[in-house]
Coordinates of C-alpha atoms in Angstrom, one line a residue:
M276 CA -50.9 -12.8 -25.6
S277 CA -47.1 -13.2 -26.1
H278 CA -45.2 -16.4 -26.3
L279 CA -41.7 -17.2 -25.1
L280 CA -39.9 -20.3 -26.3
I281 CA -36.6 -21.1 -24.6
I282 CA -34.5 -23.9 -26.1
G283 CA -30.9 -24.8 -25.4
C284 CA -28.2 -24.2 -28.0
S285 CA -27.4 -27.1 -30.3
R286 CA -24.0 -28.8 -30.8
R287 CA -24.2 -28.3 -34.5
K288 CA -23.6 -24.7 -35.6
R289 CA -22.9 -22.7 -38.7
L290 CA -19.4 -21.3 -38.9
D291 CA -20.2 -17.9 -40.6
A292 CA -17.7 -15.3 -39.5
E293 CA -20.2 -12.4 -39.3
P294 CA -22.8 -12.1 -36.5
I295 CA -26.1 -13.8 -37.4
P296 CA -29.2 -14.4 -35.3
A297 CA -29.1 -17.4 -33.0
I298 CA -31.9 -19.1 -34.8
D299 CA -29.7 -19.1 -37.9
R300 CA -26.4 -19.9 -36.2
H301 CA -27.6 -23.1 -34.5
D302 CA -28.3 -25.9 -36.9
G303 CA -29.4 -28.8 -34.8
P304 CA -32.6 -30.8 -35.5
L305 CA -34.8 -28.7 -33.2
F306 CA -33.6 -25.4 -34.8
R307 CA -34.2 -26.8 -38.3
Y308 CA -37.7 -27.9 -37.4
L309 CA -38.4 -24.5 -35.7
R310 CA -37.2 -22.5 -38.8
R311 CA -39.4 -24.7 -41.1
Y312 CA -42.4 -24.2 -38.7
L313 CA -41.9 -20.4 -38.7
A314 CA -41.5 -20.3 -42.4
M315 CA -44.8 -22.0 -43.0
R316 CA -46.8 -19.7 -40.8
P317 CA -48.4 -16.6 -42.4
A318 CA -46.8 -13.3 -41.4
H319 CA -50.0 -12.0 -39.7
S320 CA -50.0 -15.1 -37.4
L321 CA -46.6 -14.1 -36.0
Q322 CA -48.0 -10.7 -35.0
N323 CA -51.3 -12.1 -33.6
P324 CA -50.6 -15.6 -32.4
A325 CA -53.4 -18.0 -31.5
P326 CA -54.6 -17.6 -27.9
E327 CA -54.2 -21.3 -27.1
P328 CA -50.8 -22.8 -26.3
H329 CA -49.1 -24.9 -29.0
A330 CA -46.5 -27.6 -28.6
I331 CA -43.9 -27.9 -31.3
R332 CA -42.6 -31.5 -31.5
P333 CA -40.0 -32.8 -34.0
P334 CA -41.4 -35.2 -36.6

């Protein structure tokens, strides 16, 4: 099962001149939480996500 997460861009952005992925460019609270959440997950869970839906809520 694939997952698709659509979130709007944040007002706060990194100003790097070179192209970088959107998840790194945007630096608002939701993007910071999402990066932390993805960093905590084991690599194999990104390839085989759990079948039940998960909600990610900021702390």
